[in-house]
Amino acid sequence: MQWQSVRLDAGTHRIPVRIYRPGPRSYGWLVWAHGGSRQAGSVEHWHGPVMDLARTTGCTVVSTGYRPAPAHRHPAQVEDVLTTLSWAEDRTADGEPFAVGGDSAGGTVAACAALARRDRDQPLAAQVLAYLPLDPDCAAASYTSERGVFPAAEDLRPAWQTYRGGLETAVRGGTPLYSTPLTAQRLDGLAPAVLAVGELDPVRDDVTTYARLLRAAGNTVRLKVFPRTPHVAFLAVGGPGAGNPGLRRWLGTALREQLRRRKETP
């Protein structure tokens, strides 16, 4: 495993990224956005888990930072992930697939980036989304079904407000940049989705609802709800098999299978 740190030039600022290459036979690229309520988290903090993800996927993984709220509100985070995606795309070999993904709030940003890429006619091979919160009102039953679990709705609601600052959707270059995919007018034509969430995660209903909406719109969706698993399972220590039954490993394996199918399809 080789990795390096780079700071991408985004014009007005630089985006910190870490690039993980699992070996000479790696195939495909994945841009991964870390969690942290769009206010915290870093590529440094996510180093070990993302390195494990690269090993499991067998592809080059680019762990991307983004400007944090409240100093930078929506759509700064989506714009930064889109910039990293463009940078990664420029470095792929001809025909080599690349995907976007993220965990928690990073998953929300990744899903919104996938929507923007669709609207710009810039297809992705997949979107890999771990326990992404989607509803700023935190109204689903899963937010109250388990007491004392993380993240609490009373903490998520102000985090959404800090992130959005009253702006649900921004438009850049004629492309709508959504703060949550639930505000998109249409969900068809998106990259195949791999979604994972824990049974004990307050955002569980958000994720399962999104999977249903994606399927109803005609997209390919693979969803797994992990028994007795809480939020932040992607960060579990102990290697790619950490957790029970291994949320991070399942995500990586599902993406590897998706990319290999594309490689083998004439």
XYZ file of C-alpha atoms in Angstrom:
266
model
C 0.000 0.000 0.000
C 1.355 3.399 -1.009
C -0.168 6.702 -0.049
C 0.634 10.381 -0.367
C -0.786 13.729 0.723
C -1.611 16.400 -1.856
C -3.292 19.791 -1.721
C -5.440 20.438 -4.777
C -5.618 23.956 -6.170
C -9.281 25.027 -6.161
C -8.596 28.636 -7.143
C -9.492 30.476 -3.949
C -8.241 27.706 -1.640
C -6.568 24.317 -1.540
C -8.261 21.009 -0.810
C -6.347 18.455 1.297
C -6.468 14.932 -0.102
C -4.734 11.621 0.567
C -4.260 9.166 -2.266
C -4.118 5.435 -1.490
C -2.843 2.993 -4.129
C -3.210 -0.642 -3.064
C -0.799 -2.034 -5.651
C 0.215 -2.266 -9.308
C -2.938 -4.167 -10.247
C -5.354 -1.635 -8.812
C -8.380 -0.906 -10.976
C -10.700 2.083 -10.766
C -10.800 5.183 -8.569
C -12.964 6.173 -5.616
C -13.210 9.669 -4.138
C -14.208 9.408 -0.461
C -15.666 12.268 1.625
C -15.267 11.943 5.390
C -17.965 12.479 7.993
C -18.125 15.004 10.814
C -21.418 16.918 10.348
C -19.646 18.955 7.630
C -17.962 20.827 10.470
C -15.326 18.401 11.761
C -13.374 15.370 10.598
C -10.293 15.300 8.385
C -8.370 13.129 5.957
C -5.866 12.571 8.789
C -8.520 11.238 11.159
C -9.932 8.968 8.446
C -6.481 7.671 7.407
C -6.672 4.093 8.734
C -10.248 3.300 7.678
C -9.777 4.726 4.179
C -6.538 2.785 3.775
C -8.468 -0.374 4.699
C -11.125 0.579 2.164
C -8.491 0.868 -0.561
C -7.176 -2.602 0.278
C -10.655 -4.098 0.092
C -11.769 -2.342 -3.085
C -8.518 -2.885 -4.948
C -8.855 0.577 -6.454
C -7.123 3.904 -5.939
C -8.964 5.796 -3.208
C -8.724 9.579 -2.880
C -9.744 10.706 0.595
C -10.870 14.302 0.203
C -11.281 17.110 2.673
C -13.629 20.025 2.135
C -14.188 23.479 3.571
C -16.020 23.175 6.903
C -19.111 24.956 8.176
C -19.903 27.413 9.644
C -17.036 29.362 8.059
C -18.065 27.858 4.709
C -21.684 26.937 4.193
C -23.445 25.006 1.468
C -22.548 24.537 -1.382
C -18.819 24.814 -0.501
C -18.592 21.166 0.563
C -20.255 19.815 -2.590
C -18.102 22.073 -4.776
C -14.920 20.765 -3.157
C -15.902 17.127 -3.677
C -16.773 17.911 -7.303
C -13.344 19.513 -7.722
C -11.660 16.399 -6.356
C -13.748 14.207 -8.638
C -12.654 16.219 -11.677
C -9.038 15.976 -10.567
C -9.337 12.195 -10.169
C -11.098 11.814 -13.508
C -8.209 13.557 -15.260
C -5.873 10.878 -13.878
C -7.820 7.764 -14.772
C -6.746 5.596 -17.674
C -9.009 5.479 -20.716
C -12.159 3.630 -19.802
C -11.162 3.197 -16.158
C -14.202 3.668 -13.899
C -14.339 5.997 -10.966
C -16.856 6.487 -8.203
C -17.795 8.759 -5.324
C -18.538 7.811 -1.747
C -18.590 8.962 1.827
C -19.705 8.184 5.347
C -22.225 10.078 7.468
C -22.312 13.759 6.447
C -19.661 12.964 3.860
C -22.075 10.466 2.366
C -24.688 13.196 2.047
C -22.189 15.429 0.253
C -21.143 12.526 -1.989
C -24.755 11.786 -2.926
C -25.283 15.447 -3.813
C -22.102 15.396 -5.897
C -23.443 12.362 -7.765
C -26.596 14.319 -8.592
C -24.531 17.238 -9.890
C -22.413 14.903 -12.020
C -25.579 13.442 -13.535
C -26.915 16.901 -14.358
C -23.586 17.807 -15.996
C -23.642 14.601 -18.051
C -20.521 13.367 -16.255
C -21.391 9.769 -15.311
C -19.929 7.841 -12.399
C -19.460 4.110 -12.056
C -20.988 4.004 -8.564
C -21.889 5.937 -5.436
C -20.937 4.272 -2.148
C -22.844 5.743 0.780
C -22.515 4.833 4.445
C -25.256 5.884 6.900
C -25.896 9.292 5.349
C -28.320 11.656 7.148
C -30.797 13.095 4.663
C -33.628 14.828 6.520
C -32.813 18.180 8.179
C -35.936 17.793 10.330
C -34.864 14.332 11.582
C -38.512 13.313 11.501
C -38.257 9.557 10.867
C -39.125 7.052 13.582
C -35.551 5.733 13.763
C -34.430 9.037 15.314
C -36.436 8.253 18.437
C -36.682 4.441 18.463
C -33.456 3.955 20.448
C -32.571 6.116 23.462
C -29.114 7.501 24.002
C -27.706 6.564 20.597
C -25.455 8.743 18.416
C -26.118 11.030 16.632
C -29.059 12.530 18.478
C -31.706 14.413 16.512
C -31.314 17.422 18.799
C -27.666 17.641 17.696
C -28.260 16.911 14.030
C -30.899 19.587 13.509
C -28.634 22.532 14.452
C -25.798 20.917 12.469
C -28.025 20.989 9.394
C -28.870 24.638 10.060
C -25.212 25.535 10.458
C -24.367 23.748 7.214
C -27.169 25.157 5.082
C -27.545 28.621 6.541
C -31.067 28.748 5.145
C -29.986 27.712 1.615
C -31.450 24.393 0.464
C -30.173 24.473 -3.116
C -27.543 26.585 -4.860
C -26.995 26.911 -8.606
C -23.486 26.989 -10.061
C -22.942 27.136 -13.802
C -26.567 26.216 -14.375
C -26.293 23.080 -12.209
C -28.336 22.760 -9.007
C -26.201 21.782 -6.035
C -28.459 20.217 -3.433
C -27.836 20.253 0.311
C -29.661 16.910 0.556
C -30.747 14.594 -2.247
C -34.298 14.712 -0.884
C -34.723 18.207 -2.378
C -33.867 17.028 -5.907
C -36.763 17.198 -8.350
C -35.771 13.872 -9.911
C -33.619 10.913 -8.897
C -33.437 8.966 -12.154
C -30.281 8.393 -14.164
C -27.940 8.152 -11.186
C -24.885 5.988 -10.696
C -25.522 2.529 -9.189
C -25.786 2.962 -5.424
C -24.253 0.889 -2.635
C -25.772 1.861 0.716
C -25.051 0.619 4.231
C -26.494 1.550 7.606
C -26.672 0.033 11.058
C -29.843 -1.228 12.673
C -29.173 0.983 15.733
C -28.350 4.101 13.685
C -30.776 7.025 14.067
C -30.408 7.767 10.322
C -31.486 4.222 9.398
C -34.882 5.274 8.047
C -33.306 8.072 6.001
C -31.051 5.541 4.265
C -33.700 2.888 3.663
C -36.109 5.531 2.359
C -33.465 6.847 -0.026
C -32.783 3.325 -1.285
C -36.494 2.909 -1.981
C -36.686 6.246 -3.813
C -33.635 5.418 -5.912
C -35.091 2.059 -6.906
C -38.455 3.631 -7.730
C -36.638 6.048 -10.046
C -35.086 3.124 -11.940
C -31.612 3.081 -10.426
C -29.585 0.031 -9.434
C -29.409 -0.141 -5.635
C -27.661 -2.481 -3.231
C -28.625 -1.926 0.411
C -27.547 -3.680 3.590
C -28.812 -2.947 7.104
C -26.301 -4.299 9.620
C -27.810 -5.918 12.743
C -27.056 -4.319 16.123
C -24.705 -1.812 14.487
C -24.526 1.884 15.460
C -23.450 5.004 13.605
C -19.734 5.594 12.769
C -19.186 1.884 12.054
C -17.021 2.857 9.071
C -14.404 4.091 11.546
C -14.246 0.806 13.465
C -10.653 -0.172 14.266
C -9.055 -3.537 13.752
C -8.771 -3.881 9.983
C -11.204 -4.190 7.100
C -13.188 -6.899 8.857
C -13.876 -4.736 11.911
C -17.431 -4.427 13.118
C -20.061 -7.097 13.083
C -20.581 -8.178 10.339
C -18.142 -5.681 8.830
C -19.763 -2.614 7.320
C -16.556 -1.179 5.898
C -15.494 -4.485 4.371
C -18.923 -5.007 2.842
C -18.844 -1.562 1.216
C -15.412 -2.197 -0.245
C -16.314 -5.656 -1.504
C -19.543 -4.404 -3.082
C -17.681 -1.652 -4.927
C -14.956 -4.050 -6.076
C -17.603 -6.356 -7.519
C -19.317 -3.436 -9.246
C -16.100 -2.199 -10.852
C -14.977 -5.677 -11.899
C -18.300 -6.309 -13.606
C -17.745 -3.173 -15.668
C -14.228 -4.344 -16.542
C -15.462 -7.751 -17.688
C -18.411 -6.438 -19.689
C -17.428 -6.075 -23.357
